[in-house]
């Protein structure tokens, strides 16, 4: 049998595997509450975002239920035929990649932006105003803004790349994160960050445009990194 290369599993998936094995071994029974996100990070010696990704993966699988303001509880295991497909990259890994790539694109866009490009960005920003979030419409507008910025460079490959990176948020992992942490206030903050990106590009200042885009995507990571117990989360305990 030929030897095949083995791709190392992402850290968050290894953490999810470890927690799943503990549940399967009876260390945590159905209905038991798991240690908090902070406690798990301390015990495992890893960052809280990595723990967050592992917990979201387990919730997508139906192995745990995160109750905002209460805790993380083990649930009845789902049937094998309804388990969610694995996703190679975690949400935070994706946002970090976008921060690097789209920052460089924004800087270059500031050198090539024209009046028509500004009109396109302004049109998207106008349509973003006063729309509840998250909805399919707001996510589509978010995507349109980022691909519009990439489109300033006149390179269809970059536009497709940015669109495909954004589309990776259309999965159960991001949907759960969105349900916990995105709301009208977070959407308003993101819209203001988009406006800062637009203004920096319009000023034809590459470093300012790069910094504005990276700050926007960094803030997106921070919005998804709040503690599950914080009152500002979108999903209310009463749901």
PDB file of N, CA, C and O in Angstrom, residues 115-156:
ATOM      1  N   UNK A 115     -13.057  57.915  -9.529  1.00  0.00           N
ATOM      2  CA  UNK A 115     -14.394  58.395  -9.168  1.00  0.00           C
ATOM      3  C   UNK A 115     -15.470  57.320  -9.221  1.00  0.00           C
ATOM      4  O   UNK A 115     -16.341  57.269  -8.335  1.00  0.00           O
ATOM      5  N   UNK A 116     -15.425  56.459 -10.214  1.00  0.00           N
ATOM      6  CA  UNK A 116     -16.434  55.397 -10.337  1.00  0.00           C
ATOM      7  C   UNK A 116     -16.318  54.421  -9.173  1.00  0.00           C
ATOM      8  O   UNK A 116     -17.333  53.953  -8.639  1.00  0.00           O
ATOM      9  N   UNK A 117     -15.091  54.115  -8.771  1.00  0.00           N
ATOM     10  CA  UNK A 117     -14.880  53.206  -7.638  1.00  0.00           C
ATOM     11  C   UNK A 117     -15.475  53.792  -6.361  1.00  0.00           C
ATOM     12  O   UNK A 117     -16.113  53.084  -5.571  1.00  0.00           O
ATOM     13  N   UNK A 118     -15.274  55.095  -6.160  1.00  0.00           N
ATOM     14  CA  UNK A 118     -15.834  55.750  -4.980  1.00  0.00           C
ATOM     15  C   UNK A 118     -17.356  55.726  -5.009  1.00  0.00           C
ATOM     16  O   UNK A 118     -18.000  55.517  -3.977  1.00  0.00           O
ATOM     17  N   UNK A 119     -17.930  55.904  -6.182  1.00  0.00           N
ATOM     18  CA  UNK A 119     -19.385  55.840  -6.308  1.00  0.00           C
ATOM     19  C   UNK A 119     -19.903  54.455  -5.942  1.00  0.00           C
ATOM     20  O   UNK A 119     -20.927  54.330  -5.260  1.00  0.00           O
ATOM     21  N   UNK A 120     -19.183  53.411  -6.372  1.00  0.00           N
ATOM     22  CA  UNK A 120     -19.600  52.045  -6.055  1.00  0.00           C
ATOM     23  C   UNK A 120     -19.531  51.790  -4.550  1.00  0.00           C
ATOM     24  O   UNK A 120     -20.451  51.205  -3.966  1.00  0.00           O
ATOM     25  N   UNK A 121     -18.439  52.211  -3.914  1.00  0.00           N
ATOM     26  CA  UNK A 121     -18.320  52.020  -2.466  1.00  0.00           C
ATOM     27  C   UNK A 121     -19.397  52.807  -1.724  1.00  0.00           C
ATOM     28  O   UNK A 121     -20.005  52.293  -0.777  1.00  0.00           O
ATOM     29  N   UNK A 122     -19.628  54.047  -2.154  1.00  0.00           N
ATOM     30  CA  UNK A 122     -20.650  54.866  -1.492  1.00  0.00           C
ATOM     31  C   UNK A 122     -22.036  54.258  -1.641  1.00  0.00           C
ATOM     32  O   UNK A 122     -22.859  54.319  -0.716  1.00  0.00           O
ATOM     33  N   UNK A 123     -22.301  53.663  -2.793  1.00  0.00           N
ATOM     34  CA  UNK A 123     -23.602  53.029  -3.014  1.00  0.00           C
ATOM     35  C   UNK A 123     -23.812  51.869  -2.049  1.00  0.00           C
ATOM     36  O   UNK A 123     -24.891  51.716  -1.461  1.00  0.00           O
ATOM     37  N   UNK A 124     -22.773  51.051  -1.870  1.00  0.00           N
ATOM     38  CA  UNK A 124     -22.878  49.924  -0.938  1.00  0.00           C
ATOM     39  C   UNK A 124     -23.072  50.439   0.485  1.00  0.00           C
ATOM     40  O   UNK A 124     -23.927  49.935   1.230  1.00  0.00           O
ATOM     41  N   UNK A 125     -22.313  51.439   0.867  1.00  0.00           N
ATOM     42  CA  UNK A 125     -22.416  51.983   2.225  1.00  0.00           C
ATOM     43  C   UNK A 125     -23.800  52.578   2.490  1.00  0.00           C
ATOM     44  O   UNK A 125     -24.342  52.437   3.587  1.00  0.00           O
ATOM     45  N   UNK A 126     -24.386  53.218   1.484  1.00  0.00           N
ATOM     46  CA  UNK A 126     -25.739  53.764   1.664  1.00  0.00           C
ATOM     47  C   UNK A 126     -26.747  52.655   1.915  1.00  0.00           C
ATOM     48  O   UNK A 126     -27.633  52.775   2.755  1.00  0.00           O
ATOM     49  N   UNK A 127     -26.605  51.566   1.181  1.00  0.00           N
ATOM     50  CA  UNK A 127     -27.544  50.450   1.340  1.00  0.00           C
ATOM     51  C   UNK A 127     -27.342  49.710   2.661  1.00  0.00           C
ATOM     52  O   UNK A 127     -28.227  48.981   3.114  1.00  0.00           O
ATOM     53  N   UNK A 128     -26.178  49.885   3.266  1.00  0.00           N
ATOM     54  CA  UNK A 128     -25.903  49.253   4.557  1.00  0.00           C
ATOM     55  C   UNK A 128     -26.602  49.952   5.720  1.00  0.00           C
ATOM     56  O   UNK A 128     -26.765  49.369   6.788  1.00  0.00           O
ATOM     57  N   UNK A 129     -26.989  51.202   5.535  1.00  0.00           N
ATOM     58  CA  UNK A 129     -27.515  51.988   6.634  1.00  0.00           C
ATOM     59  C   UNK A 129     -28.869  51.488   7.132  1.00  0.00           C
ATOM     60  O   UNK A 129     -29.738  51.160   6.343  1.00  0.00           O
ATOM     61  N   UNK A 130     -29.013  51.429   8.437  1.00  0.00           N
ATOM     62  CA  UNK A 130     -30.287  51.134   9.098  1.00  0.00           C
ATOM     63  C   UNK A 130     -30.912  49.816   8.658  1.00  0.00           C
ATOM     64  O   UNK A 130     -32.130  49.697   8.494  1.00  0.00           O
ATOM     65  N   UNK A 131     -30.080  48.810   8.482  1.00  0.00           N
ATOM     66  CA  UNK A 131     -30.577  47.470   8.171  1.00  0.00           C
ATOM     67  C   UNK A 131     -30.290  46.571   9.357  1.00  0.00           C
ATOM     68  O   UNK A 131     -29.159  46.543   9.851  1.00  0.00           O
ATOM     69  N   UNK A 132     -31.274  45.836   9.865  1.00  0.00           N
ATOM     70  CA  UNK A 132     -31.020  44.921  10.981  1.00  0.00           C
ATOM     71  C   UNK A 132     -30.022  43.842  10.575  1.00  0.00           C
ATOM     72  O   UNK A 132     -29.935  43.473   9.403  1.00  0.00           O
ATOM     73  N   UNK A 133     -29.289  43.351  11.546  1.00  0.00           N
ATOM     74  CA  UNK A 133     -28.241  42.362  11.272  1.00  0.00           C
ATOM     75  C   UNK A 133     -28.244  41.314  12.376  1.00  0.00           C
ATOM     76  O   UNK A 133     -28.532  41.635  13.527  1.00  0.00           O
ATOM     77  N   UNK A 134     -27.916  40.061  12.078  1.00  0.00           N
ATOM     78  CA  UNK A 134     -27.503  39.574  10.769  1.00  0.00           C
ATOM     79  C   UNK A 134     -28.672  39.059   9.932  1.00  0.00           C
ATOM     80  O   UNK A 134     -29.558  38.386  10.451  1.00  0.00           O
ATOM     81  N   UNK A 135     -28.646  39.348   8.663  1.00  0.00           N
ATOM     82  CA  UNK A 135     -29.592  38.802   7.692  1.00  0.00           C
ATOM     83  C   UNK A 135     -28.814  38.469   6.429  1.00  0.00           C
ATOM     84  O   UNK A 135     -27.653  38.868   6.275  1.00  0.00           O
ATOM     85  N   UNK A 136     -29.454  37.775   5.524  1.00  0.00           N
ATOM     86  CA  UNK A 136     -28.794  37.461   4.258  1.00  0.00           C
ATOM     87  C   UNK A 136     -28.457  38.733   3.499  1.00  0.00           C
ATOM     88  O   UNK A 136     -27.433  38.814   2.808  1.00  0.00           O
ATOM     89  N   UNK A 137     -29.300  39.752   3.631  1.00  0.00           N
ATOM     90  CA  UNK A 137     -29.057  41.007   2.933  1.00  0.00           C
ATOM     91  C   UNK A 137     -27.811  41.707   3.463  1.00  0.00           C
ATOM     92  O   UNK A 137     -26.966  42.175   2.692  1.00  0.00           O
ATOM     93  N   UNK A 138     -27.657  41.796   4.784  1.00  0.00           N
ATOM     94  CA  UNK A 138     -26.499  42.494   5.333  1.00  0.00           C
ATOM     95  C   UNK A 138     -25.207  41.736   5.025  1.00  0.00           C
ATOM     96  O   UNK A 138     -24.174  42.353   4.740  1.00  0.00           O
ATOM     97  N   UNK A 139     -25.269  40.424   5.071  1.00  0.00           N
ATOM     98  CA  UNK A 139     -24.082  39.636   4.749  1.00  0.00           C
ATOM     99  C   UNK A 139     -23.711  39.810   3.275  1.00  0.00           C
ATOM    100  O   UNK A 139     -22.530  39.925   2.921  1.00  0.00           O
ATOM    101  N   UNK A 140     -24.727  39.875   2.405  1.00  0.00           N
ATOM    102  CA  UNK A 140     -24.466  40.099   0.984  1.00  0.00           C
ATOM    103  C   UNK A 140     -23.843  41.473   0.751  1.00  0.00           C
ATOM    104  O   UNK A 140     -22.916  41.622  -0.068  1.00  0.00           O
ATOM    105  N   UNK A 141     -24.320  42.492   1.483  1.00  0.00           N
ATOM    106  CA  UNK A 141     -23.752  43.829   1.352  1.00  0.00           C
ATOM    107  C   UNK A 141     -22.325  43.873   1.878  1.00  0.00           C
ATOM    108  O   UNK A 141     -21.453  44.549   1.310  1.00  0.00           O
ATOM    109  N   UNK A 142     -22.075  43.183   2.981  1.00  0.00           N
ATOM    110  CA  UNK A 142     -20.725  43.085   3.531  1.00  0.00           C
ATOM    111  C   UNK A 142     -19.784  42.504   2.482  1.00  0.00           C
ATOM    112  O   UNK A 142     -18.696  43.030   2.227  1.00  0.00           O
ATOM    113  N   UNK A 143     -20.214  41.414   1.869  1.00  0.00           N
ATOM    114  CA  UNK A 143     -19.413  40.777   0.817  1.00  0.00           C
ATOM    115  C   UNK A 143     -19.186  41.735  -0.346  1.00  0.00           C
ATOM    116  O   UNK A 143     -18.071  41.838  -0.882  1.00  0.00           O
ATOM    117  N   UNK A 144     -20.229  42.435  -0.743  1.00  0.00           N
ATOM    118  CA  UNK A 144     -20.121  43.351  -1.881  1.00  0.00           C
ATOM    119  C   UNK A 144     -19.110  44.458  -1.608  1.00  0.00           C
ATOM    120  O   UNK A 144     -18.357  44.863  -2.508  1.00  0.00           O
ATOM    121  N   UNK A 145     -19.092  44.960  -0.382  1.00  0.00           N
ATOM    122  CA  UNK A 145     -18.129  46.017  -0.064  1.00  0.00           C
ATOM    123  C   UNK A 145     -16.704  45.515  -0.239  1.00  0.00           C
ATOM    124  O   UNK A 145     -15.860  46.178  -0.861  1.00  0.00           O
ATOM    125  N   UNK A 146     -16.420  44.343   0.297  1.00  0.00           N
ATOM    126  CA  UNK A 146     -15.051  43.825   0.246  1.00  0.00           C
ATOM    127  C   UNK A 146     -14.635  43.468  -1.177  1.00  0.00           C
ATOM    128  O   UNK A 146     -13.479  43.702  -1.566  1.00  0.00           O
ATOM    129  N   UNK A 147     -15.536  42.923  -1.960  1.00  0.00           N
ATOM    130  CA  UNK A 147     -15.186  42.618  -3.353  1.00  0.00           C
ATOM    131  C   UNK A 147     -15.086  43.899  -4.182  1.00  0.00           C
ATOM    132  O   UNK A 147     -14.323  43.945  -5.152  1.00  0.00           O
ATOM    133  N   UNK A 148     -15.838  44.940  -3.810  1.00  0.00           N
ATOM    134  CA  UNK A 148     -15.733  46.225  -4.497  1.00  0.00           C
ATOM    135  C   UNK A 148     -14.355  46.835  -4.294  1.00  0.00           C
ATOM    136  O   UNK A 148     -13.745  47.384  -5.222  1.00  0.00           O
ATOM    137  N   UNK A 149     -13.852  46.751  -3.065  1.00  0.00           N
ATOM    138  CA  UNK A 149     -12.498  47.247  -2.787  1.00  0.00           C
ATOM    139  C   UNK A 149     -11.485  46.481  -3.636  1.00  0.00           C
ATOM    140  O   UNK A 149     -10.597  47.077  -4.268  1.00  0.00           O
ATOM    141  N   UNK A 150     -11.608  45.161  -3.676  1.00  0.00           N
ATOM    142  CA  UNK A 150     -10.687  44.356  -4.487  1.00  0.00           C
ATOM    143  C   UNK A 150     -10.822  44.701  -5.967  1.00  0.00           C
ATOM    144  O   UNK A 150      -9.835  44.694  -6.709  1.00  0.00           O
ATOM    145  N   UNK A 151     -12.041  45.027  -6.393  1.00  0.00           N
ATOM    146  CA  UNK A 151     -12.282  45.334  -7.798  1.00  0.00           C
ATOM    147  C   UNK A 151     -11.579  46.595  -8.273  1.00  0.00           C
ATOM    148  O   UNK A 151     -11.390  46.774  -9.483  1.00  0.00           O
ATOM    149  N   UNK A 152     -11.192  47.467  -7.354  1.00  0.00           N
ATOM    150  CA  UNK A 152     -10.490  48.697  -7.731  1.00  0.00           C
ATOM    151  C   UNK A 152      -9.187  48.365  -8.443  1.00  0.00           C
ATOM    152  O   UNK A 152      -8.732  49.122  -9.312  1.00  0.00           O
ATOM    153  N   UNK A 153      -8.599  47.223  -8.143  1.00  0.00           N
ATOM    154  CA  UNK A 153      -7.323  46.865  -8.749  1.00  0.00           C
ATOM    155  C   UNK A 153      -7.479  46.336 -10.173  1.00  0.00           C
ATOM    156  O   UNK A 153      -6.486  46.128 -10.877  1.00  0.00           O
ATOM    157  N   UNK A 154      -8.736  46.083 -10.584  1.00  0.00           N
ATOM    158  CA  UNK A 154      -8.972  45.618 -11.944  1.00  0.00           C
ATOM    159  C   UNK A 154      -8.457  44.217 -12.211  1.00  0.00           C
ATOM    160  O   UNK A 154      -8.135  43.860 -13.348  1.00  0.00           O
ATOM    161  N   UNK A 155      -8.397  43.398 -11.172  1.00  0.00           N
ATOM    162  CA  UNK A 155      -7.879  42.035 -11.293  1.00  0.00           C
ATOM    163  C   UNK A 155      -8.980  41.063 -10.887  1.00  0.00           C
ATOM    164  O   UNK A 155      -9.333  40.961  -9.706  1.00  0.00           O
ATOM    165  N   UNK A 156      -9.526  40.355 -11.851  1.00  0.00           N
ATOM    166  CA  UNK A 156     -10.645  39.456 -11.587  1.00  0.00           C
ATOM    167  C   UNK A 156     -10.265  38.319 -10.653  1.00  0.00           C
ATOM    168  O   UNK A 156     -11.115  37.819  -9.898  1.00  0.00           O
TER     169      UNK A 156
END
